[in-house]
PDB file of C-alpha atoms in Angstrom:
ATOM      1  CA  MET A   1      35.768  35.409  18.143  1.00  0.00           C
ATOM      2  CA  THR A   2      35.139  39.148  16.435  1.00  0.00           C
ATOM      3  CA  SER A   3      32.683  41.518  17.762  1.00  0.00           C
ATOM      4  CA  SER A   4      29.670  42.219  15.692  1.00  0.00           C
ATOM      5  CA  ARG A   5      29.039  45.458  17.598  1.00  0.00           C
ATOM      6  CA  ALA A   6      29.110  48.481  14.933  1.00  0.00           C
ATOM      7  CA  PRO A   7      31.863  51.104  15.593  1.00  0.00           C
ATOM      8  CA  TRP A   8      30.825  54.108  17.469  1.00  0.00           C
ATOM      9  CA  TYR A   9      31.260  56.451  14.287  1.00  0.00           C
ATOM     10  CA  SER A  10      28.862  53.994  12.209  1.00  0.00           C
ATOM     11  CA  ARG A  11      25.645  55.440  11.109  1.00  0.00           C
ATOM     12  CA  LYS A  12      23.448  53.268  13.140  1.00  0.00           C
ATOM     13  CA  SER A  13      25.535  53.898  16.256  1.00  0.00           C
ATOM     14  CA  VAL A  14      25.399  57.772  15.777  1.00  0.00           C
ATOM     15  CA  ASN A  15      21.789  57.308  15.272  1.00  0.00           C
ATOM     16  CA  ASP A  16      21.208  55.084  18.409  1.00  0.00           C
ATOM     17  CA  PHE A  17      23.229  57.664  20.211  1.00  0.00           C
ATOM     18  CA  VAL A  18      21.354  60.873  19.251  1.00  0.00           C
ATOM     19  CA  THR A  19      17.869  59.304  19.549  1.00  0.00           C
ATOM     20  CA  SER A  20      18.529  57.869  22.706  1.00  0.00           C
ATOM     21  CA  LYS A  21      16.389  58.695  25.824  1.00  0.00           C
ATOM     22  CA  THR A  22      19.192  60.304  27.669  1.00  0.00           C
ATOM     23  CA  VAL A  23      20.050  62.562  24.824  1.00  0.00           C
ATOM     24  CA  GLN A  24      16.647  63.605  24.160  1.00  0.00           C
ATOM     25  CA  ASN A  25      16.286  64.407  27.643  1.00  0.00           C
ATOM     26  CA  VAL A  26      19.236  66.827  27.355  1.00  0.00           C
ATOM     27  CA  ILE A  27      17.779  68.363  24.312  1.00  0.00           C
ATOM     28  CA  LEU A  28      14.482  68.904  26.322  1.00  0.00           C
ATOM     29  CA  VAL A  29      16.413  70.716  29.146  1.00  0.00           C
ATOM     30  CA  VAL A  30      18.415  72.870  26.476  1.00  0.00           C
ATOM     31  CA  ILE A  31      14.977  73.848  25.011  1.00  0.00           C
ATOM     32  CA  VAL A  32      13.657  74.972  28.342  1.00  0.00           C
ATOM     33  CA  ILE A  33      16.886  76.776  29.263  1.00  0.00           C
ATOM     34  CA  ASN A  34      16.851  78.570  25.710  1.00  0.00           C
ATOM     35  CA  ALA A  35      13.114  79.538  26.474  1.00  0.00           C
ATOM     36  CA  ILE A  36      13.959  80.914  29.641  1.00  0.00           C
ATOM     37  CA  VAL A  37      16.903  83.013  28.116  1.00  0.00           C
ATOM     38  CA  LEU A  38      14.736  84.478  25.211  1.00  0.00           C
ATOM     39  CA  GLY A  39      12.406  85.587  27.904  1.00  0.00           C
ATOM     40  CA  LEU A  40      15.108  87.352  30.052  1.00  0.00           C
ATOM     41  CA  GLU A  41      16.031  88.958  26.723  1.00  0.00           C
ATOM     42  CA  THR A  42      12.714  91.107  26.880  1.00  0.00           C
ATOM     43  CA  VAL A  43      13.793  92.648  30.150  1.00  0.00           C
ATOM     44  CA  HIS A  44      15.671  95.764  29.362  1.00  0.00           C
ATOM     45  CA  SER A  45      17.384  96.269  32.919  1.00  0.00           C
ATOM     46  CA  LEU A  46      18.729  92.592  32.500  1.00  0.00           C
ATOM     47  CA  MET A  47      19.861  93.218  29.027  1.00  0.00           C
ATOM     48  CA  GLN A  48      21.905  96.071  30.143  1.00  0.00           C
ATOM     49  CA  ASN A  49      23.809  94.300  32.516  1.00  0.00           C
ATOM     50  CA  TYR A  50      23.944  90.822  31.557  1.00  0.00           C
ATOM     51  CA  GLY A  51      23.108  91.061  27.671  1.00  0.00           C
ATOM     52  CA  ALA A  52      26.417  89.606  26.579  1.00  0.00           C
ATOM     53  CA  THR A  53      25.937  86.632  28.943  1.00  0.00           C
ATOM     54  CA  LEU A  54      22.365  86.012  27.725  1.00  0.00           C
ATOM     55  CA  HIS A  55      23.296  86.218  24.002  1.00  0.00           C
ATOM     56  CA  LEU A  56      26.289  83.737  24.746  1.00  0.00           C
ATOM     57  CA  LEU A  57      23.835  81.358  26.190  1.00  0.00           C
ATOM     58  CA  ASP A  58      21.404  81.604  23.341  1.00  0.00           C
ATOM     59  CA  LYS A  59      24.235  80.884  20.818  1.00  0.00           C
ATOM     60  CA  ILE A  60      25.431  77.907  22.842  1.00  0.00           C
ATOM     61  CA  CYS A  61      21.878  76.587  22.814  1.00  0.00           C
ATOM     62  CA  LEU A  62      21.475  77.047  19.023  1.00  0.00           C
ATOM     63  CA  TRP A  63      24.760  75.373  18.437  1.00  0.00           C
ATOM     64  CA  ILE A  64      23.777  72.462  20.548  1.00  0.00           C
ATOM     65  CA  PHE A  65      20.559  72.167  18.400  1.00  0.00           C
ATOM     66  CA  ILE A  66      22.558  72.629  15.298  1.00  0.00           C
ATOM     67  CA  VAL A  67      24.901  69.489  16.431  1.00  0.00           C
ATOM     68  CA  GLU A  68      21.776  67.457  17.393  1.00  0.00           C
ATOM     69  CA  ILE A  69      20.535  67.908  13.758  1.00  0.00           C
ATOM     70  CA  ALA A  70      23.630  67.276  12.106  1.00  0.00           C
ATOM     71  CA  LEU A  71      24.335  63.986  13.891  1.00  0.00           C
ATOM     72  CA  LYS A  72      20.503  62.959  12.948  1.00  0.00           C
ATOM     73  CA  LEU A  73      21.351  63.843   9.374  1.00  0.00           C
ATOM     74  CA  TYR A  74      24.452  61.688   9.558  1.00  0.00           C
ATOM     75  CA  GLY A  75      22.851  58.709  11.213  1.00  0.00           C
ATOM     76  CA  GLN A  76      19.776  58.814   9.350  1.00  0.00           C
ATOM     77  CA  GLY A  77      20.917  60.157   5.784  1.00  0.00           C
ATOM     78  CA  LEU A  78      17.867  61.112   3.584  1.00  0.00           C
ATOM     79  CA  GLY A  79      15.596  59.098   5.656  1.00  0.00           C
ATOM     80  CA  PHE A  80      15.893  62.035   8.121  1.00  0.00           C
ATOM     81  CA  PHE A  81      13.446  63.970   5.952  1.00  0.00           C
ATOM     82  CA  ARG A  82      10.914  61.339   5.840  1.00  0.00           C
ATOM     83  CA  SER A  83       9.752  62.099   9.408  1.00  0.00           C
ATOM     84  CA  ALA A  84       7.583  65.253   9.334  1.00  0.00           C
ATOM     85  CA  TRP A  85       8.831  65.929  12.889  1.00  0.00           C
ATOM     86  CA  ASN A  86      12.631  65.924  11.770  1.00  0.00           C
ATOM     87  CA  VAL A  87      11.639  68.574   9.078  1.00  0.00           C
ATOM     88  CA  PHE A  88       9.801  70.681  11.655  1.00  0.00           C
ATOM     89  CA  ASP A  89      13.123  70.535  13.836  1.00  0.00           C
ATOM     90  CA  PHE A  90      15.183  71.249  10.667  1.00  0.00           C
ATOM     91  CA  VAL A  91      13.058  74.300   9.637  1.00  0.00           C
ATOM     92  CA  ILE A  92      12.957  75.717  13.305  1.00  0.00           C
ATOM     93  CA  VAL A  93      16.749  75.631  13.772  1.00  0.00           C
ATOM     94  CA  GLY A  94      17.346  76.644  10.207  1.00  0.00           C
ATOM     95  CA  ILE A  95      15.541  80.022  10.636  1.00  0.00           C
ATOM     96  CA  ALA A  96      18.387  80.985  13.326  1.00  0.00           C
ATOM     97  CA  LEU A  97      20.992  80.416  10.532  1.00  0.00           C
ATOM     98  CA  ILE A  98      19.247  82.994   8.051  1.00  0.00           C
ATOM     99  CA  PRO A  99      22.228  85.724   7.247  1.00  0.00           C
ATOM    100  CA  GLY A 100      21.233  88.826   9.073  1.00  0.00           C
ATOM    101  CA  ALA A 101      19.132  87.277  11.627  1.00  0.00           C
ATOM    102  CA  ASP A 102      20.663  89.213  14.657  1.00  0.00           C
ATOM    103  CA  GLY A 103      19.967  92.346  12.688  1.00  0.00           C
ATOM    104  CA  LEU A 104      16.490  92.109  11.883  1.00  0.00           C
ATOM    105  CA  ALA A 105      13.845  92.505  14.520  1.00  0.00           C
ATOM    106  CA  VAL A 106      11.535  90.087  12.933  1.00  0.00           C
ATOM    107  CA  LEU A 107      13.928  87.269  12.493  1.00  0.00           C
ATOM    108  CA  ARG A 108      15.340  87.807  16.041  1.00  0.00           C
ATOM    109  CA  ALA A 109      11.715  87.474  17.281  1.00  0.00           C
ATOM    110  CA  LEU A 110      11.553  84.146  15.172  1.00  0.00           C
ATOM    111  CA  ARG A 111      14.228  82.762  17.799  1.00  0.00           C
ATOM    112  CA  VAL A 112      11.324  82.059  20.207  1.00  0.00           C
ATOM    113  CA  LEU A 113      10.057  79.429  17.509  1.00  0.00           C
ATOM    114  CA  ARG A 114      12.719  77.000  18.794  1.00  0.00           C
ATOM    115  CA  VAL A 115      10.431  76.653  22.159  1.00  0.00           C
ATOM    116  CA  LEU A 116       8.162  74.872  19.733  1.00  0.00           C
ATOM    117  CA  ARG A 117      10.582  71.959  19.473  1.00  0.00           C
ATOM    118  CA  LEU A 118       9.257  70.759  22.842  1.00  0.00           C
ATOM    119  CA  ILE A 119       6.252  69.473  20.806  1.00  0.00           C
ATOM    120  CA  SER A 120       8.590  67.158  18.933  1.00  0.00           C
ATOM    121  CA  ILE A 121      10.346  66.092  21.991  1.00  0.00           C
ATOM    122  CA  VAL A 122       7.538  65.512  24.666  1.00  0.00           C
ATOM    123  CA  PRO A 123       5.430  62.487  23.428  1.00  0.00           C
ATOM    124  CA  SER A 124       2.231  63.768  25.177  1.00  0.00           C
ATOM    125  CA  LEU A 125       2.462  66.896  23.120  1.00  0.00           C
ATOM    126  CA  ARG A 126       3.171  65.086  19.953  1.00  0.00           C
ATOM    127  CA  ARG A 127      -0.096  62.975  20.595  1.00  0.00           C
ATOM    128  CA  VAL A 128      -2.166  66.207  20.696  1.00  0.00           C
ATOM    129  CA  VAL A 129      -0.570  67.546  17.591  1.00  0.00           C
ATOM    130  CA  ASP A 130      -1.041  64.260  15.789  1.00  0.00           C
ATOM    131  CA  ALA A 131      -4.616  64.311  16.897  1.00  0.00           C
ATOM    132  CA  LEU A 132      -5.202  67.887  15.457  1.00  0.00           C
ATOM    133  CA  VAL A 133      -3.820  66.684  12.233  1.00  0.00           C
ATOM    134  CA  ARG A 134      -5.885  63.778  12.172  1.00  0.00           C
ATOM    135  CA  ALA A 135      -8.891  65.768  12.722  1.00  0.00           C
ATOM    136  CA  VAL A 136      -8.190  68.268   9.920  1.00  0.00           C
ATOM    137  CA  PRO A 137     -10.862  66.900   7.554  1.00  0.00           C
ATOM    138  CA  GLY A 138     -13.665  67.112  10.217  1.00  0.00           C
ATOM    139  CA  ILE A 139     -12.369  70.679  11.259  1.00  0.00           C
ATOM    140  CA  ALA A 140     -12.490  71.741   7.540  1.00  0.00           C
ATOM    141  CA  SER A 141     -16.005  70.753   7.219  1.00  0.00           C
ATOM    142  CA  ILE A 142     -17.191  72.523  10.381  1.00  0.00           C
ATOM    143  CA  ALA A 143     -15.214  75.546   9.339  1.00  0.00           C
ATOM    144  CA  ALA A 144     -17.148  75.652   5.909  1.00  0.00           C
ATOM    145  CA  LEU A 145     -20.417  75.274   7.839  1.00  0.00           C
ATOM    146  CA  LEU A 146     -19.401  78.270  10.148  1.00  0.00           C
ATOM    147  CA  GLY A 147     -18.252  80.205   7.248  1.00  0.00           C
ATOM    148  CA  ILE A 148     -21.742  79.938   5.495  1.00  0.00           C
ATOM    149  CA  ILE A 149     -23.575  80.660   8.547  1.00  0.00           C
ATOM    150  CA  PHE A 150     -21.286  84.017   9.122  1.00  0.00           C
ATOM    151  CA  TYR A 151     -21.962  84.848   5.470  1.00  0.00           C
ATOM    152  CA  VAL A 152     -25.902  84.716   5.647  1.00  0.00           C
ATOM    153  CA  GLY A 153     -25.816  86.075   8.941  1.00  0.00           C
ATOM    154  CA  ALA A 154     -23.704  89.165   7.669  1.00  0.00           C
ATOM    155  CA  VAL A 155     -25.629  89.946   4.748  1.00  0.00           C
ATOM    156  CA  MET A 156     -28.817  89.653   6.900  1.00  0.00           C
ATOM    157  CA  ALA A 157     -27.343  92.044   9.663  1.00  0.00           C
ATOM    158  CA  THR A 158     -25.944  94.369   7.166  1.00  0.00           C
ATOM    159  CA  MET A 159     -29.529  94.929   5.706  1.00  0.00           C
ATOM    160  CA  LEU A 160     -31.369  95.021   9.170  1.00  0.00           C
ATOM    161  CA  PHE A 161     -28.896  97.088  10.995  1.00  0.00           C
ATOM    162  CA  GLY A 162     -26.613  98.922   8.661  1.00  0.00           C
ATOM    163  CA  LYS A 163     -28.788 102.174   8.294  1.00  0.00           C
ATOM    164  CA  ASN A 164     -28.943 102.774  12.134  1.00  0.00           C
ATOM    165  CA  PHE A 165     -25.547 101.333  12.959  1.00  0.00           C
ATOM    166  CA  PRO A 166     -23.143 102.199   9.859  1.00  0.00           C
ATOM    167  CA  ALA A 167     -19.869 101.705  12.039  1.00  0.00           C
ATOM    168  CA  GLU A 168     -20.506  98.165  12.990  1.00  0.00           C
ATOM    169  CA  TYR A 169     -23.073  97.058  10.340  1.00  0.00           C
ATOM    170  CA  GLY A 170     -22.484  99.518   7.450  1.00  0.00           C
ATOM    171  CA  ASP A 171     -20.867  97.120   4.993  1.00  0.00           C
ATOM    172  CA  LEU A 172     -19.960  93.487   4.897  1.00  0.00           C
ATOM    173  CA  GLY A 173     -16.611  93.438   6.255  1.00  0.00           C
ATOM    174  CA  SER A 174     -17.719  95.431   9.393  1.00  0.00           C
ATOM    175  CA  THR A 175     -20.578  93.214   9.918  1.00  0.00           C
ATOM    176  CA  LEU A 176     -18.378  90.143   9.661  1.00  0.00           C
ATOM    177  CA  PHE A 177     -16.111  91.573  12.371  1.00  0.00           C
ATOM    178  CA  SER A 178     -18.938  92.409  14.539  1.00  0.00           C
ATOM    179  CA  LEU A 179     -20.448  89.012  14.142  1.00  0.00           C
ATOM    180  CA  PHE A 180     -17.060  87.612  15.213  1.00  0.00           C
ATOM    181  CA  GLN A 181     -16.965  89.585  18.350  1.00  0.00           C
ATOM    182  CA  ILE A 182     -20.525  88.679  19.223  1.00  0.00           C
ATOM    183  CA  MET A 183     -19.714  84.840  18.497  1.00  0.00           C
ATOM    184  CA  THR A 184     -16.800  85.147  20.958  1.00  0.00           C
ATOM    185  CA  LEU A 185     -19.230  86.643  23.611  1.00  0.00           C
ATOM    186  CA  ASP A 186     -17.030  89.581  23.959  1.00  0.00           C
ATOM    187  CA  GLY A 187     -19.661  92.171  25.169  1.00  0.00           C
ATOM    188  CA  TRP A 188     -22.162  90.803  22.866  1.00  0.00           C
ATOM    189  CA  SER A 189     -25.176  91.505  25.199  1.00  0.00           C
ATOM    190  CA  ASP A 190     -24.126  95.079  25.675  1.00  0.00           C
ATOM    191  CA  GLN A 191     -23.870  95.577  21.912  1.00  0.00           C
ATOM    192  CA  VAL A 192     -27.372  93.956  21.532  1.00  0.00           C
ATOM    193  CA  ARG A 193     -28.951  96.167  24.239  1.00  0.00           C
ATOM    194  CA  ARG A 194     -27.566  99.267  22.515  1.00  0.00           C
ATOM    195  CA  ILE A 195     -29.088  98.045  19.120  1.00  0.00           C
ATOM    196  CA  MET A 196     -32.437  97.296  21.069  1.00  0.00           C
ATOM    197  CA  THR A 197     -32.902 100.985  21.821  1.00  0.00           C
ATOM    198  CA  VAL A 198     -33.618 101.227  18.081  1.00  0.00           C
ATOM    199  CA  ASP A 199     -34.753  98.023  16.929  1.00  0.00           C
ATOM    200  CA  PRO A 200     -36.463  96.337  19.954  1.00  0.00           C
ATOM    201  CA  TRP A 201     -36.859  92.761  18.183  1.00  0.00           C
ATOM    202  CA  ALA A 202     -32.999  92.753  17.686  1.00  0.00           C
ATOM    203  CA  PRO A 203     -32.636  89.572  19.883  1.00  0.00           C
ATOM    204  CA  ALA A 204     -34.669  87.637  17.493  1.00  0.00           C
ATOM    205  CA  PHE A 205     -31.865  87.755  15.247  1.00  0.00           C
ATOM    206  CA  PHE A 206     -28.953  87.898  17.764  1.00  0.00           C
ATOM    207  CA  VAL A 207     -29.907  85.063  20.175  1.00  0.00           C
ATOM    208  CA  PRO A 208     -30.109  82.274  17.577  1.00  0.00           C
ATOM    209  CA  PHE A 209     -27.091  83.367  15.808  1.00  0.00           C
ATOM    210  CA  VAL A 210     -25.127  83.187  19.141  1.00  0.00           C
ATOM    211  CA  LEU A 211     -26.850  79.646  19.936  1.00  0.00           C
ATOM    212  CA  ILE A 212     -25.880  78.291  16.402  1.00  0.00           C
ATOM    213  CA  SER A 213     -22.365  79.768  16.023  1.00  0.00           C
ATOM    214  CA  ALA A 214     -20.869  79.991  19.685  1.00  0.00           C
ATOM    215  CA  LEU A 215     -22.730  77.173  21.384  1.00  0.00           C
ATOM    216  CA  THR A 216     -23.229  74.484  18.739  1.00  0.00           C
ATOM    217  CA  VAL A 217     -20.772  74.947  15.955  1.00  0.00           C
ATOM    218  CA  LEU A 218     -17.674  75.564  18.240  1.00  0.00           C
ATOM    219  CA  ASN A 219     -18.593  72.788  20.387  1.00  0.00           C
ATOM    220  CA  LEU A 220     -18.473  70.630  17.360  1.00  0.00           C
ATOM    221  CA  PHE A 221     -14.724  71.419  16.836  1.00  0.00           C
ATOM    222  CA  ILE A 222     -14.093  70.103  20.312  1.00  0.00           C
ATOM    223  CA  ALA A 223     -16.023  66.904  19.450  1.00  0.00           C
ATOM    224  CA  VAL A 224     -14.066  66.278  16.426  1.00  0.00           C
ATOM    225  CA  ILE A 225     -10.668  66.767  18.018  1.00  0.00           C
ATOM    226  CA  VAL A 226     -11.664  64.594  21.041  1.00  0.00           C
ATOM    227  CA  ASP A 227     -12.900  62.013  18.613  1.00  0.00           C
ATOM    228  CA  ALA A 228      -9.738  62.219  16.862  1.00  0.00           C
ATOM    229  CA  MET A 229      -7.751  61.743  19.861  1.00  0.00           C
ATOM    230  CA  GLN A 230      -9.681  58.672  20.806  1.00  0.00           C
ATOM    231  CA  GLY A 231      -9.304  57.194  17.417  1.00  0.00           C
ATOM    232  CA  LEU A 232      -5.628  57.729  17.722  1.00  0.00           C
ATOM    233  CA  ASP A 233      -5.342  55.946  20.822  1.00  0.00           C
ATOM    234  CA  ALA A 234      -7.257  53.064  19.411  1.00  0.00           C
ATOM    235  CA  SER A 235      -5.015  52.874  16.342  1.00  0.00           C
ATOM    236  CA  ASN A 236      -1.890  52.971  18.705  1.00  0.00           C
ATOM    237  CA  GLU A 237      -3.330  50.222  21.059  1.00  0.00           C
ATOM    238  CA  HIS A 238      -4.207  48.117  17.838  1.00  0.00           C
ATOM    239  CA  ALA A 239      -0.980  48.581  16.295  1.00  0.00           C
ATOM    240  CA  ALA A 240       0.875  47.532  19.683  1.00  0.00           C
ATOM    241  CA  GLU A 241      -1.314  44.521  19.774  1.00  0.00           C
ATOM    242  CA  GLU A 242      -0.291  43.506  16.147  1.00  0.00           C
ATOM    243  CA  HIS A 243       3.441  43.975  16.994  1.00  0.00           C
ATOM    244  CA  ASP A 244       2.956  41.879  20.093  1.00  0.00           C
ATOM    245  CA  ALA A 245       1.223  38.994  18.243  1.00  0.00           C
ATOM    246  CA  GLU A 246       3.687  39.053  15.338  1.00  0.00           C
ATOM    247  CA  ARG A 247       6.813  38.912  17.964  1.00  0.00           C
ATOM    248  CA  ARG A 248       5.132  35.985  19.895  1.00  0.00           C
ATOM    249  CA  GLY A 249       4.400  34.263  16.415  1.00  0.00           C
ATOM    250  CA  THR A 250       7.894  34.747  15.132  1.00  0.00           C
ATOM    251  CA  THR A 251       9.320  33.360  18.560  1.00  0.00           C
ATOM    252  CA  ALA A 252       7.123  30.236  18.293  1.00  0.00           C
ATOM    253  CA  VAL A 253       7.838  29.533  14.530  1.00  0.00           C
ATOM    254  CA  ALA A 254      11.592  29.929  15.387  1.00  0.00           C
ATOM    255  CA  GLY A 255      10.987  27.278  18.409  1.00  0.00           C
ATOM    256  CA  ALA A 256       9.348  24.917  16.348  1.00  0.00           C
ATOM    257  CA  SER A 257      11.819  24.974  13.454  1.00  0.00           C
ATOM    258  CA  ALA A 258      14.612  24.225  16.158  1.00  0.00           C
ATOM    259  CA  ALA A 259      12.579  21.180  17.402  1.00  0.00           C
ATOM    260  CA  ALA A 260      12.260  19.938  13.861  1.00  0.00           C
ATOM    261  CA  ASN A 261      15.853  20.272  13.219  1.00  0.00           C
ATOM    262  CA  GLY A 262      16.670  18.622  16.550  1.00  0.00           C
ATOM    263  CA  MET A 263      14.413  15.746  15.479  1.00  0.00           C
ATOM    264  CA  ALA A 264      16.308  15.136  12.243  1.00  0.00           C
ATOM    265  CA  ALA A 265      19.706  15.134  14.170  1.00  0.00           C
ATOM    266  CA  GLY A 266      18.246  12.019  16.445  1.00  0.00           C
ATOM    267  CA  GLU A 267      17.470  14.412  19.491  1.00  0.00           C
ATOM    268  CA  GLY A 268      13.967  13.782  19.195  1.00  0.00           C
ATOM    269  CA  ILE A 269      10.740  14.860  21.316  1.00  0.00           C
ATOM    270  CA  VAL A 270       8.347  12.145  21.631  1.00  0.00           C
ATOM    271  CA  PRO A 271       4.967  13.148  19.841  1.00  0.00           C
ATOM    272  CA  SER A 272       3.172  12.896  23.162  1.00  0.00           C
ATOM    273  CA  GLU A 273       5.623  15.676  24.672  1.00  0.00           C
ATOM    274  CA  ARG A 274       5.402  17.717  21.433  1.00  0.00           C
ATOM    275  CA  HIS A 275       1.525  17.701  21.405  1.00  0.00           C
ATOM    276  CA  GLU A 276       1.473  18.669  25.100  1.00  0.00           C
ATOM    277  CA  HIS A 277       3.826  21.701  24.330  1.00  0.00           C
ATOM    278  CA  SER A 278       1.703  22.803  21.462  1.00  0.00           C
ATOM    279  CA  HIS A 279      -1.060  23.362  23.796  1.00  0.00           C
ATOM    280  CA  HIS A 280       0.961  26.049  25.840  1.00  0.00           C
ATOM    281  CA  VAL A 281       1.550  28.315  22.683  1.00  0.00           C
ATOM    282  CA  THR A 282      -1.126  30.780  21.363  1.00  0.00           C
ATOM    283  CA  PHE A 283      -0.799  32.330  18.065  1.00  0.00           C
ATOM    284  CA  GLY A 284      -2.695  35.516  16.867  1.00  0.00           C
ATOM    285  CA  GLU A 285      -2.159  34.889  13.190  1.00  0.00           C
ATOM    286  CA  SER A 286      -3.502  31.976  11.020  1.00  0.00           C
ATOM    287  CA  GLU A 287      -0.456  32.296   8.773  1.00  0.00           C
ATOM    288  CA  VAL A 288       1.654  31.130  11.785  1.00  0.00           C
ATOM    289  CA  MET A 289      -0.743  28.362  12.595  1.00  0.00           C
ATOM    290  CA  ARG A 290      -0.418  27.041   9.085  1.00  0.00           C
ATOM    291  CA  GLU A 291       3.209  27.360   9.288  1.00  0.00           C
ATOM    292  CA  LEU A 292       3.367  25.336  12.327  1.00  0.00           C
ATOM    293  CA  ALA A 293       1.094  22.564  11.061  1.00  0.00           C
ATOM    294  CA  ALA A 294       3.440  22.022   8.265  1.00  0.00           C
ATOM    295  CA  LEU A 295       6.317  21.910  10.572  1.00  0.00           C
ATOM    296  CA  ARG A 296       4.584  19.396  12.749  1.00  0.00           C
ATOM    297  CA  ALA A 297       3.810  17.309   9.680  1.00  0.00           C
ATOM    298  CA  GLN A 298       7.722  17.308   8.848  1.00  0.00           C
ATOM    299  CA  VAL A 299       8.582  16.278  12.346  1.00  0.00           C
ATOM    300  CA  GLN A 300       5.974  13.544  12.525  1.00  0.00           C
ATOM    301  CA  ALA A 301       7.345  12.214   8.974  1.00  0.00           C
ATOM    302  CA  LEU A 302      11.023  12.342  10.601  1.00  0.00           C
ATOM    303  CA  THR A 303       9.782  10.521  13.596  1.00  0.00           C
ATOM    304  CA  ASP A 304       8.039   7.691  11.511  1.00  0.00           C
ATOM    305  CA  ALA A 305      11.471   7.357   9.405  1.00  0.00           C
ATOM    306  CA  VAL A 306      13.505   6.905  12.404  1.00  0.00           C
ATOM    307  CA  SER A 307      11.152   4.331  14.082  1.00  0.00           C
ATOM    308  CA  LYS A 308      11.190   2.334  10.722  1.00  0.00           C
ATOM    309  CA  ALA A 309      14.897   2.403  10.790  1.00  0.00           C
ATOM    310  CA  ASP A 310      15.121   1.090  14.325  1.00  0.00           C
ATOM    311  CA  ARG A 311      12.826  -1.940  13.433  1.00  0.00           C
ATOM    312  CA  ALA A 312      15.110  -2.598  10.474  1.00  0.00           C
TER     313      ALA A 312
END
């Protein structure tokens, strides 16, 4: 009897190996080590004494990532690029392979982006990012609303305070930056008190602006993201329930088919036993129920045929 197990060098075996939990945990450890090495490379005293060792560790981590990506490409073929997370990993690792990456400061600094691969490895981080992507339409709408509020506020503040405070409110660009600073609540009360020395009614403009922009609109961003995470959890639970129902239904149909085949071979189950057994199986899909009803009708017809043959 020959084994049906695929050889170790087959695409399926390689893909199962590189996506296994053990290998992914190893990659997670390598990412953490690489992050620590990149951080140590910013310490000048360590670079003077152990620079060569740190560079070697960095290269080893990079080659481990390259081998992982290569194995995934071999195991999954073009299907590798159907996953956004695979494309993300491919781009992050590919940046380090740009010619001259070790010579240009900007490209050397981009090596730290490899730490972002933690997002694609750790499921909880992926869940947060998936929720953020899911919330993009809502975030875009709130951002548009905030932009309108900023523009209206900037035009008003430039007209009201530009003459006396030209450095902060002399033109539209300066006013937008000043209002952004106020929205972040970075020393906004000191700025307003300084304006009040010339315009005592200034709080009538700035207090509503802070209430609308900082305390209302920004909280809407949080609400949209939280709602997206809850919706993602609900979708995952629904998908898991559907998968479980489909698996139970497939198993039940296979069992009923086997029973029908056994009846045809003379190894029948008496109708009362079959009826009792049917009450112990529950199905989530109406299509499965119709399939079982058809199978029961076939079994009943076979039972009647066997009974008639025995009487004859």
